[in-house]
Coordinates of C-alpha atoms in Angstrom, one line a residue:
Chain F
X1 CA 21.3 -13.2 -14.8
X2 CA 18.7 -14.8 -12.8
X3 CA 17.0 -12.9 -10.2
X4 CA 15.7 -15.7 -8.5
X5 CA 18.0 -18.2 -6.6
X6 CA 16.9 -20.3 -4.2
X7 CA 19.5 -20.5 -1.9
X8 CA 19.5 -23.8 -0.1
X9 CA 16.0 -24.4 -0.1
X10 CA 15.5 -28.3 0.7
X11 CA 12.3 -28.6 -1.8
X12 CA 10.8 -32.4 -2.1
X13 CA 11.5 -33.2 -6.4
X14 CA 8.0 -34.1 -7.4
X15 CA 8.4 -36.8 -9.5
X16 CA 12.4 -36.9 -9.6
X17 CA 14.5 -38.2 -6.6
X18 CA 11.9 -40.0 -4.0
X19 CA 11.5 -37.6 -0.9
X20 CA 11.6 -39.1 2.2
X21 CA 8.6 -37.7 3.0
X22 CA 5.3 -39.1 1.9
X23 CA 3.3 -35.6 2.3
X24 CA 5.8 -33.3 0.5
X25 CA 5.8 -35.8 -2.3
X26 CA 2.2 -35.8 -2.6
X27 CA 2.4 -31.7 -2.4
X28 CA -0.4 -31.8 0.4
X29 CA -1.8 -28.2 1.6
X30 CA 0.5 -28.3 4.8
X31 CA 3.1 -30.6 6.0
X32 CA 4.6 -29.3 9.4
X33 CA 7.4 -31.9 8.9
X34 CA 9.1 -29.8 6.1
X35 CA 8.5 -26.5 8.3
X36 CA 10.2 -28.3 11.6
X37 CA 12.9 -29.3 8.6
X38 CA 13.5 -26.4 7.6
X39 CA 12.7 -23.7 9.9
X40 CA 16.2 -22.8 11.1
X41 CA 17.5 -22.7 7.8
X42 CA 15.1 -21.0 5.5
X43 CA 12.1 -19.7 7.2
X44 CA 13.5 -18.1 10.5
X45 CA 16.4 -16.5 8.1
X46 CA 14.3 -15.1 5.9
X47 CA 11.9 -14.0 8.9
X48 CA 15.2 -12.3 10.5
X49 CA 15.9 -10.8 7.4
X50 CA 12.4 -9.3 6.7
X51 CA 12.4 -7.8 10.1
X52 CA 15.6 -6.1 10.0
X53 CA 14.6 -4.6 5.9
X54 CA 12.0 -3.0 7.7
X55 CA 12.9 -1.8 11.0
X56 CA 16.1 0.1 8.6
X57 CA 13.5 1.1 6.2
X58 CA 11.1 3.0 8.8
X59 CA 14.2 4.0 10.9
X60 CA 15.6 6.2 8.0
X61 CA 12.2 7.1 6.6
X62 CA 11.1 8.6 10.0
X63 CA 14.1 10.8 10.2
X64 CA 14.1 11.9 6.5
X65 CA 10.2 12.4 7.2
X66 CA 10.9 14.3 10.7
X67 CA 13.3 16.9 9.3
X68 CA 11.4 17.7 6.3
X69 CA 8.1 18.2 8.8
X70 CA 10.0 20.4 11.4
X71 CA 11.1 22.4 8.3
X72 CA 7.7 22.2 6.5
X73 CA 6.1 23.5 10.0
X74 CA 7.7 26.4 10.3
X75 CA 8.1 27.4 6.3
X76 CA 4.4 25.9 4.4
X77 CA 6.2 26.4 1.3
X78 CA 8.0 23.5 1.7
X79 CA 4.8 21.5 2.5
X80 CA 3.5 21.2 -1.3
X81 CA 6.3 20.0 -2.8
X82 CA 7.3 17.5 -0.7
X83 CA 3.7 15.8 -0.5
X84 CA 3.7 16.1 -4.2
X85 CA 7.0 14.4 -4.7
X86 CA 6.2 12.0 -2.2
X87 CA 2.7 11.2 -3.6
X88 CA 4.2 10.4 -6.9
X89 CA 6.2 8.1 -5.3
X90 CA 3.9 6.4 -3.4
X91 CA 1.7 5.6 -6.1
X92 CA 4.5 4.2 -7.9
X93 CA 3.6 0.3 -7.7
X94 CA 6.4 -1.5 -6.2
X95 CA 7.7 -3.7 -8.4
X96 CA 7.8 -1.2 -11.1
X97 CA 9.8 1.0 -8.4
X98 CA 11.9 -1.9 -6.9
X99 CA 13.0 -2.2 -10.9
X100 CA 13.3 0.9 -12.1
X101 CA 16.0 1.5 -9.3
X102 CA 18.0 -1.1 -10.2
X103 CA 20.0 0.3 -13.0
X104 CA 21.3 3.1 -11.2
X105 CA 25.0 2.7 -10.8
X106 CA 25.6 2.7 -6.6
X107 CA 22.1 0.2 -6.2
X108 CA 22.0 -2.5 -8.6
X109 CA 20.3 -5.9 -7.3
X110 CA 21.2 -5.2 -3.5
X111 CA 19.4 -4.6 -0.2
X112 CA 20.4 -1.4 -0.7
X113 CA 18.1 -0.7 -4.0
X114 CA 15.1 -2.4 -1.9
X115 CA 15.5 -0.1 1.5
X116 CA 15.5 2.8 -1.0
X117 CA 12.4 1.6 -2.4
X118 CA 11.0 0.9 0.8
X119 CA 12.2 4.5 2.6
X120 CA 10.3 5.9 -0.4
X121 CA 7.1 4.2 0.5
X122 CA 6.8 5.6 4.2
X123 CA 7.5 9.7 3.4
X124 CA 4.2 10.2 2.2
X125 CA 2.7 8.8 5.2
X126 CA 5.1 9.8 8.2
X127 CA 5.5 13.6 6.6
X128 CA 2.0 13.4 6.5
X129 CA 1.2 12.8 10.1
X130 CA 3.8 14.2 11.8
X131 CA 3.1 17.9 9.7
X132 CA -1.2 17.1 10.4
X133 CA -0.3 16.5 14.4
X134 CA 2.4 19.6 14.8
X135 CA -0.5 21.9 12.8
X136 CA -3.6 20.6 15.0
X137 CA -2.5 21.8 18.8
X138 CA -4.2 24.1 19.8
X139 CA -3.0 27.5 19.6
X140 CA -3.9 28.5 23.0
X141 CA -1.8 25.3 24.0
X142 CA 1.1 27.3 22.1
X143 CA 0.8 30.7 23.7
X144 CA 0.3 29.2 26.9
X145 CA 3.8 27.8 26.8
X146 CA 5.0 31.0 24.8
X147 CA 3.7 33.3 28.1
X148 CA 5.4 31.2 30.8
X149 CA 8.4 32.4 29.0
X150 CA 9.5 29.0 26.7
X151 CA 11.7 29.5 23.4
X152 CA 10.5 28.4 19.9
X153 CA 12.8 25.3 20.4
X154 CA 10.9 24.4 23.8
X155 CA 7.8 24.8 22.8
X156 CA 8.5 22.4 19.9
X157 CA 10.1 20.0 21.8
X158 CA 8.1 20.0 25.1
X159 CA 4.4 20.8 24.5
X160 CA 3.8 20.6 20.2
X161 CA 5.6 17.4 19.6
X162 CA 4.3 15.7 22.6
X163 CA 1.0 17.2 21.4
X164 CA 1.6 15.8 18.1
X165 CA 2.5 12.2 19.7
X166 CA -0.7 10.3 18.8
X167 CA -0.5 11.4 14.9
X168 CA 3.2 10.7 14.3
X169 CA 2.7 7.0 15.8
X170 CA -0.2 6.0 13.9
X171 CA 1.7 7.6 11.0
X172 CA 4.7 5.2 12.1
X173 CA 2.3 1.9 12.5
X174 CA 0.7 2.6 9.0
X175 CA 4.2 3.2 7.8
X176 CA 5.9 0.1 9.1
X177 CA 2.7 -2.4 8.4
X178 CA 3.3 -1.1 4.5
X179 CA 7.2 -1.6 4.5
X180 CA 6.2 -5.3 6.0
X181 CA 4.2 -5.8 3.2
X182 CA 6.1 -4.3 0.6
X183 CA 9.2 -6.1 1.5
X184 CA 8.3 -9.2 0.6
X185 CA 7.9 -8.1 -3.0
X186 CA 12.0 -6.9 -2.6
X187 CA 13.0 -10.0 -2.5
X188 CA 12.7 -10.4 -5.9
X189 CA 15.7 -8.1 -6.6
X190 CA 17.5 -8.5 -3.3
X191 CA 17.3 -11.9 -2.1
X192 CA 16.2 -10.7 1.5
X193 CA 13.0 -11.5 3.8
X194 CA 10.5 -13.9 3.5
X195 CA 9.4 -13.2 0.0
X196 CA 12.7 -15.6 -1.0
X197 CA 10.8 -18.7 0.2
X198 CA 7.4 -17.9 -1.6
X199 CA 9.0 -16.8 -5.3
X200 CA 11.3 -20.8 -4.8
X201 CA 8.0 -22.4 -3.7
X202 CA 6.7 -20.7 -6.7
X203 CA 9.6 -21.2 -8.9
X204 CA 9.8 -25.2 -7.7
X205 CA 6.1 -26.2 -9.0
X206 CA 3.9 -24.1 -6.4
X207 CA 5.1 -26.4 -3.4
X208 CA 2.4 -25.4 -1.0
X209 CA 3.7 -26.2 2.5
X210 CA 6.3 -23.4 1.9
X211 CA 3.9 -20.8 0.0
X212 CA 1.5 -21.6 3.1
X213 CA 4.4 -20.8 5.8
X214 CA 5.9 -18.0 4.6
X215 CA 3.2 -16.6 3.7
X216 CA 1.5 -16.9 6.7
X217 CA 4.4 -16.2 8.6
X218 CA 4.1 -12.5 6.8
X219 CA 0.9 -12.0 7.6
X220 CA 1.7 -12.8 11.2
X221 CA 4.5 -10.5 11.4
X222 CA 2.2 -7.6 9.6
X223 CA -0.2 -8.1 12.3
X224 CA 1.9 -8.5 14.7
X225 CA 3.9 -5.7 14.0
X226 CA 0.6 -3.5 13.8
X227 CA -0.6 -5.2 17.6
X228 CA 2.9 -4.1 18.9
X229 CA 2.6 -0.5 17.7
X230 CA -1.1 -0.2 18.8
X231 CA 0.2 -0.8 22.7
X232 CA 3.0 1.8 22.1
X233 CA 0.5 4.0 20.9
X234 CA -1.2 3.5 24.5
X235 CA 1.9 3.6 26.5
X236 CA 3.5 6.7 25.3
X237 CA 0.3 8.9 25.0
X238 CA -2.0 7.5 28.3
X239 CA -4.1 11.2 28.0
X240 CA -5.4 9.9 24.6
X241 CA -7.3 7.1 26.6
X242 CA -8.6 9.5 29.3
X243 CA -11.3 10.9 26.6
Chain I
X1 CA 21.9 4.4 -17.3
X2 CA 22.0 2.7 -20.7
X3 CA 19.4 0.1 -19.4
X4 CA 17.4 3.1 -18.7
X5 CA 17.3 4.2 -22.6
X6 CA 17.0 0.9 -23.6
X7 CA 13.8 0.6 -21.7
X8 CA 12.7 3.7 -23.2
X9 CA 13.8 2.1 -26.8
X10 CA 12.0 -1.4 -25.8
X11 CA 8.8 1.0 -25.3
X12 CA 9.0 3.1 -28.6
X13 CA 9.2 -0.4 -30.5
X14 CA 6.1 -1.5 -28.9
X15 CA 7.5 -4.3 -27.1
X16 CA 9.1 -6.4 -29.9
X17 CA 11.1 -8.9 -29.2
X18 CA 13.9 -9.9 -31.7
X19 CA 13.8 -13.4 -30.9
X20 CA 10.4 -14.5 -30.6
X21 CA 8.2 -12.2 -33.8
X22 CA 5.0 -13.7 -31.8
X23 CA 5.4 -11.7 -28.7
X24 CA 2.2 -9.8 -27.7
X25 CA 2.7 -6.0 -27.9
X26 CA 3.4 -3.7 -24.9
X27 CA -0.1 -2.0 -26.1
X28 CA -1.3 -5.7 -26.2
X29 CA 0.0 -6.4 -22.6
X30 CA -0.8 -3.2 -21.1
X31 CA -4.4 -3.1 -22.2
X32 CA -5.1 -6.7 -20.9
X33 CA -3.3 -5.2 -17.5
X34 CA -6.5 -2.4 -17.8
X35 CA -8.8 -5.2 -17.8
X36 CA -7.4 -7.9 -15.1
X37 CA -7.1 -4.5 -12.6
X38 CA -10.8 -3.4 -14.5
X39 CA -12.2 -6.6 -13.4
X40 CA -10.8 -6.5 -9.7
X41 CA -11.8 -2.5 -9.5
X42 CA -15.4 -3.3 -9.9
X43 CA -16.0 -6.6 -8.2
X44 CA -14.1 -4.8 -5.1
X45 CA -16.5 -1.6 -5.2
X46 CA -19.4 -3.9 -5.8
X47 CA -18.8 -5.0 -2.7
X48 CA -17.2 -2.7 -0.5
X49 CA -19.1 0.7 -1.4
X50 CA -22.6 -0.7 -0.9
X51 CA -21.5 -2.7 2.6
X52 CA -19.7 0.6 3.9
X53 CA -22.3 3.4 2.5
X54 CA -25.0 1.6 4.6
X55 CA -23.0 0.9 7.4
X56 CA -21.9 4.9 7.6
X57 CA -25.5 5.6 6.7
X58 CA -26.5 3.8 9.9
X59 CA -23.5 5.4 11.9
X60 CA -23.3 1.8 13.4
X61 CA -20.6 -1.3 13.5
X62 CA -17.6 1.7 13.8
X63 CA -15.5 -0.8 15.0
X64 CA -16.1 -3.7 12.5
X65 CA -15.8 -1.2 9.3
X66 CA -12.6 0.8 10.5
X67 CA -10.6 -2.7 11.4
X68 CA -11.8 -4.3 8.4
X69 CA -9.8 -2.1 6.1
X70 CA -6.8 -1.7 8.9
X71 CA -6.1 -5.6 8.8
X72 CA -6.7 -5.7 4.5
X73 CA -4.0 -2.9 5.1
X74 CA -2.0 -5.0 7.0
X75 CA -1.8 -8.2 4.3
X76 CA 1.0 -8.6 2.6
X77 CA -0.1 -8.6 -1.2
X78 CA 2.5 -11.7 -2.0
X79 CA 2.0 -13.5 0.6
X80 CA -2.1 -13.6 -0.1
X81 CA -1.3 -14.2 -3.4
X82 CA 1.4 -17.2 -2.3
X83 CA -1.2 -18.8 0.1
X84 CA -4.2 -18.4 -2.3
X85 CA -1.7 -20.2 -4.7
X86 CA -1.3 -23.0 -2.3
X87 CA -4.9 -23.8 -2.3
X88 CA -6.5 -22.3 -5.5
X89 CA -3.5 -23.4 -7.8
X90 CA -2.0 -20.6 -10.0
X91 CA -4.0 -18.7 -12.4
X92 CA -6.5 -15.7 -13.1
X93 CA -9.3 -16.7 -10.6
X94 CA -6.2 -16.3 -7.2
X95 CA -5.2 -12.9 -9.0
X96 CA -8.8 -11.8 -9.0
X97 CA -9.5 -13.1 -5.6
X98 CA -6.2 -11.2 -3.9
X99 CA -7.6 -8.2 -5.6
X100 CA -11.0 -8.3 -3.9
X101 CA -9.4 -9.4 -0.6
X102 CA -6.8 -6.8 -1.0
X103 CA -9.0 -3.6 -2.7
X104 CA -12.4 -3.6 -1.1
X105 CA -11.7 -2.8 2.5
X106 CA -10.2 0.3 1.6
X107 CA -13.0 1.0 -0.6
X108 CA -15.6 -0.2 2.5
X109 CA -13.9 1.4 4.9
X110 CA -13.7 5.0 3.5
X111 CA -17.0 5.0 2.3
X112 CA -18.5 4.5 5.5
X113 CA -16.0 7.2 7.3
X114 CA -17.1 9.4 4.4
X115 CA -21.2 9.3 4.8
X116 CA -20.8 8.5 8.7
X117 CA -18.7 11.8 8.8
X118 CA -21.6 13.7 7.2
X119 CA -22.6 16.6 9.4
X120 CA -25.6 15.2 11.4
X121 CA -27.1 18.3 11.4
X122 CA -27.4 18.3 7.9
X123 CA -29.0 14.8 8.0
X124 CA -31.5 15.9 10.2
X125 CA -32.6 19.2 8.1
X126 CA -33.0 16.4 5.2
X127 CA -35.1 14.2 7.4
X128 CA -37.0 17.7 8.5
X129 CA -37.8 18.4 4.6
X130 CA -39.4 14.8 4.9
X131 CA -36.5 12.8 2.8
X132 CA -36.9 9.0 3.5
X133 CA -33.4 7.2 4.8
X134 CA -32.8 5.9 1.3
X135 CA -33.2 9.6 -0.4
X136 CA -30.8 11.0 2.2
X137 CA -28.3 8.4 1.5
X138 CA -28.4 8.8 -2.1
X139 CA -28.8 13.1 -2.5
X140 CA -27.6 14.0 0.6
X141 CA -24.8 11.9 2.0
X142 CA -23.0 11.0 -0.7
X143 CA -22.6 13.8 -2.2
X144 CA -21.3 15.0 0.3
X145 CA -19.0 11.6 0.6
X146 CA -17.8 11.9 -2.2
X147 CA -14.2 13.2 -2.0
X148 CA -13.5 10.3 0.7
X149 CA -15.8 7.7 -1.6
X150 CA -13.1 8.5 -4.5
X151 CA -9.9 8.9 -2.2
X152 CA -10.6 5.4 -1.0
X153 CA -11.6 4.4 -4.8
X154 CA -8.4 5.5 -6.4
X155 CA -6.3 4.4 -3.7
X156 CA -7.8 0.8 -4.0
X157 CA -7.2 0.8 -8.2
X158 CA -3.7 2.1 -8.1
X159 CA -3.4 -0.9 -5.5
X160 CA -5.3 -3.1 -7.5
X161 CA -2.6 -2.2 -10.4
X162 CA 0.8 -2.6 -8.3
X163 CA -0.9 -6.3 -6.8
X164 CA -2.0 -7.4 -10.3
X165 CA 2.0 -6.7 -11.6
X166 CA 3.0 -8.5 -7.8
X167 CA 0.6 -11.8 -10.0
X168 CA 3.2 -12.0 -12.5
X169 CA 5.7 -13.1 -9.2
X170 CA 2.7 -15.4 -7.8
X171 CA 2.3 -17.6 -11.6
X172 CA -0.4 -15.5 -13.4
X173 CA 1.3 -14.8 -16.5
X174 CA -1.3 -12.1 -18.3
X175 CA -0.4 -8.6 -18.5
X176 CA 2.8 -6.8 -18.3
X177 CA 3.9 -9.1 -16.1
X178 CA 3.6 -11.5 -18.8
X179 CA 7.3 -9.4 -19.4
X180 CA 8.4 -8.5 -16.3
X181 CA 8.4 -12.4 -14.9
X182 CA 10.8 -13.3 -18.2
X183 CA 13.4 -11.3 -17.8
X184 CA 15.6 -14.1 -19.7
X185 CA 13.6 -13.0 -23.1
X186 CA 13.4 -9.7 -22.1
X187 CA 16.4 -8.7 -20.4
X188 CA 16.6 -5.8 -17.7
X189 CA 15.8 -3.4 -20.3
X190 CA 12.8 -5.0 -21.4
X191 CA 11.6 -5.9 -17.6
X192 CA 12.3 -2.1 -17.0
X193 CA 10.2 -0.4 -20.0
X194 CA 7.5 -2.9 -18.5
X195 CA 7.9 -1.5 -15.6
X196 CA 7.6 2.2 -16.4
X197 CA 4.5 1.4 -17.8
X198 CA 3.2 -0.3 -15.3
X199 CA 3.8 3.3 -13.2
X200 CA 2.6 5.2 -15.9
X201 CA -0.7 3.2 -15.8
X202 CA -1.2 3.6 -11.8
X203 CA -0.6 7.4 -12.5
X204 CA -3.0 7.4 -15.4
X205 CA -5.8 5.5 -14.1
X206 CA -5.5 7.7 -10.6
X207 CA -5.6 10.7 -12.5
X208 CA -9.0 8.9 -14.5
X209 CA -10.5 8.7 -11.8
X210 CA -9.5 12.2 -10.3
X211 CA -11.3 13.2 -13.3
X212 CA -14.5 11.3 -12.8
X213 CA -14.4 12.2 -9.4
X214 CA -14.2 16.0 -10.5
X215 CA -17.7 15.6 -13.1
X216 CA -19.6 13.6 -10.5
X217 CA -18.9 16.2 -8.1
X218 CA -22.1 18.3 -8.0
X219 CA -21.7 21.9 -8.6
X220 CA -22.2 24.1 -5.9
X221 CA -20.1 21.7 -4.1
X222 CA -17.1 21.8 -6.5
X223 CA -17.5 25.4 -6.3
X224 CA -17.5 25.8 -2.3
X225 CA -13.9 24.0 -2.0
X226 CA -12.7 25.6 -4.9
X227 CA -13.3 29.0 -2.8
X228 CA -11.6 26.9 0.3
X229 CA -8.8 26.4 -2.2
X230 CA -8.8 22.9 -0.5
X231 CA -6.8 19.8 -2.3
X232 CA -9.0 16.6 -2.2
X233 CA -6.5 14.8 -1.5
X234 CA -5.6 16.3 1.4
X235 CA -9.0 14.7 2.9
X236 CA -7.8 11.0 2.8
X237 CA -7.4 9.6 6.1
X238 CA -3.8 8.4 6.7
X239 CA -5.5 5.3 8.3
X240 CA -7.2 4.5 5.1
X241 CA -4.8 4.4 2.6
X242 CA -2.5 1.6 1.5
X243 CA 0.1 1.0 -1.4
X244 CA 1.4 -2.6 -2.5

């Protein structure tokens, strides 16, 4: 069973077949020819892919993450365990994780064995944040709202979480920037984001326009992804700024 | 499941391989493994604990030492690896260098929130008891660093681990993922027993370090947040820490 295909990659056969293009055949640093070849059929699919892994990956991790931090709030029992477990987890190296899932019956070489992986990777973080921001407002801040009469559930929902705002994003930006990174690496059991270009440039005799594009196109997406949760930061909590 | 014991079984024979009686051992693998990540560990604190402890001694350049660590965050491990690759060829030297690039700004970054983070009050008794900048760095502020110095230490090796298995995808062959990049010799079974130990050597070697953390810690320190009942691990900053 080969875990690596390379589905439909167009690679230039160094030394084989004659390319029709002089650069790929020579295996220069960067030919934007191949990329403008191949864009809509390997690299944009793979950078559709990628995106949607981790959007998934953080979207069940927050909620997983949220409950067990509402619940670890109000019982601190909770709170050890779960940033035990988690730690473990987290230290895990991914590959070693994205592996050791696969024999499990249900998971196997899927997407679904990498967006467990990857879910894994962002409790430790998000339960993190979101428990630190709940735990540092104020109390006065709490029996203020408690005194003009508002039920636990208000309190939580109106004045502690929006409170808590600043620490559960930066948990979500450190979150997602790790899944972005750690999702390239899941293509090597899942055949899913932009890792599948650079393991067939690999695979194909280290053909360095494609290492070069996809790999740069996954660090732009990290970054960007980090610049695009910075200025949600700013828009949803404009109080921070004030100080 | 049966993988699952077989990977156990691949691990209790050391690694052998029927077909092939010169195989290296697991031991073999997993020691060379120790010394690729060794290597990468220490270059990266080379450079990242000396740049950050001055920078956080001279509570300046905030800005440059904080984003240095949250863009080395944000790199993908592969792709570094796949673009150093494309210009440094395959080999030991790219693994090495996508440790560095990888590992020291989270070691730069929270050693200089650690000593900048030193209560300046205390800074200023030393300098009052006539202690020049270089002695308060070293006694004062460190010290008093050092459960951030060694969060941002052990998160960096236990990266520098999971990126030097992520090699074995990029063409450096050494180490376990000498097995884990042939899985046509090995077979799942044998890819997965690699991989458990490539887990159980990240929680080792963070647990190493916990240790080394715990001796260097001075005394009446170790004491005072053993009174606070305080987890040192509960002191990293979520914006300083990174798996791969």
């Amino acid at each position: 069973m080969s875990v690596l295909a390379p589905a439909g990659v167009v690679i230039p056969t160094f030394g084989g077949a004659p390319s029709s293009y002089a650069c790929e055949r020579a295996n220069r640093l960067f030919c934007p020819d191949w990329v403008s070849k191949n864009w809509s059929s390997v690299l944009w699919p793979a950078l559709r892919q990628h995106v949607l892994l981790c959007v998934v990956a953080v979207a069940i991790g927050f909620v997983i993450s949220f409950a067990l931090a509402l619940l670890a709030y109000r019982r601190r029992a909770v709170e050890r365990p779960v940033i035990l477990i988690s730690g473990i987890l987290y230290t895990i190296p991914s590959l070693a994780l994205f592996e050791i899932l696969v024999p499990f019956k249900p998971l196997g070489l899927s997407d679904r064995t990498a967006e467990v992986a990857l879910v894994s990777y962002t409790l430790l973080i998000l339960f993190r944040n979101i428990v630190t921001g709940l735990r540092e407002v104020p109390d006065e801040v709490r029996e203020a709202a408690r005194g003009m009469g508002m039920t636990d559930r208000q309190c939580l929902w109106r004045v502690e979480l929006p409170l808590a705002l600043p620490s559960i994003i930066a948990g979500v930006r450190i979150a997602t920037v790790t899944v972005v990174a750690l999702a390239t690496v899941a293509s090597y059991i899942c055949d899913q984001g932009l890792g599948v270009p650079i393991l067939a440039a690999i695979q194909d005799g280290v053909f360095k326009t494609e290492l070069i594009a996809a790999g740069g196109l996954a660090v732009a997406l990290a970054l960007c992804a980090d610049g695009l949760l910075v200025l949600l930061q700013r828009a949803l909590t404009p109080w921070a700024r004030a100080r | 499941m049966h993988t699952l014991l077989d990977a156990l079984r691949f691990i209790g024979h050391n690694g052998a391989l029927p077909s092939d009686p010169a195989a290296p051992t697991l031991l073999h693998l997993t020691l060379q493994m120790l010394w690729i990540s060794g290597v990468g560990i220490a270059i990266s604190l080379a450079v990242g604990l000396p740049i950050g402890a001055w920078l956080g001694h001279l509570r300046r350049f905030s800005f440059v030492a904080i984003n240095t660590s949250n863009i080395g965050r944000a790199l993908p491990s592969l792709a570094v690896l796949a673009i150093g690759d494309a210009i440094l060829g395959l080999g030991l030297t790219v693994t090495e260098v996508a440790l560095v690039i990888l590992a020291a700004p989270i070691v730069l970054t929270n050693a200089y929130v650690g000593i900048a983070d030193v209560d300046p009050e205390i800074v200023d008794a030393a300098r009052g008891m006539g202690m020049s900048g270089w002695r308060i760095l070293w006694r004062v502020e460190v010290p008093l660093a050092l459960p951030l110095l060694f969060a941002g230490i052990r998160t960096a090796a236990v990266y520098v681990v999971a990126t030097a298995t992520i090699a074995s995808l990029a063409g450096y062959n050494g180490g376990l993922g000498y097995i884990i990049s042939d899985e046509q010799s090995y077979h799942l079974s044998g890819v997965l027993g690699a991989a458990i130990c490539v887990a159980a050597l990240a929680l080792v070697v963070d647990g190493a370090l916990a240790l080394v953390q715990r001796a260097l810690t001075p005394r009446g320190l170790r004491l005072e947040r053993d009174l606070r009942g305080e987890d040192v691990d509960a002191l990293v900053p979520v914006t300083a820490i990174s798996p791969s």
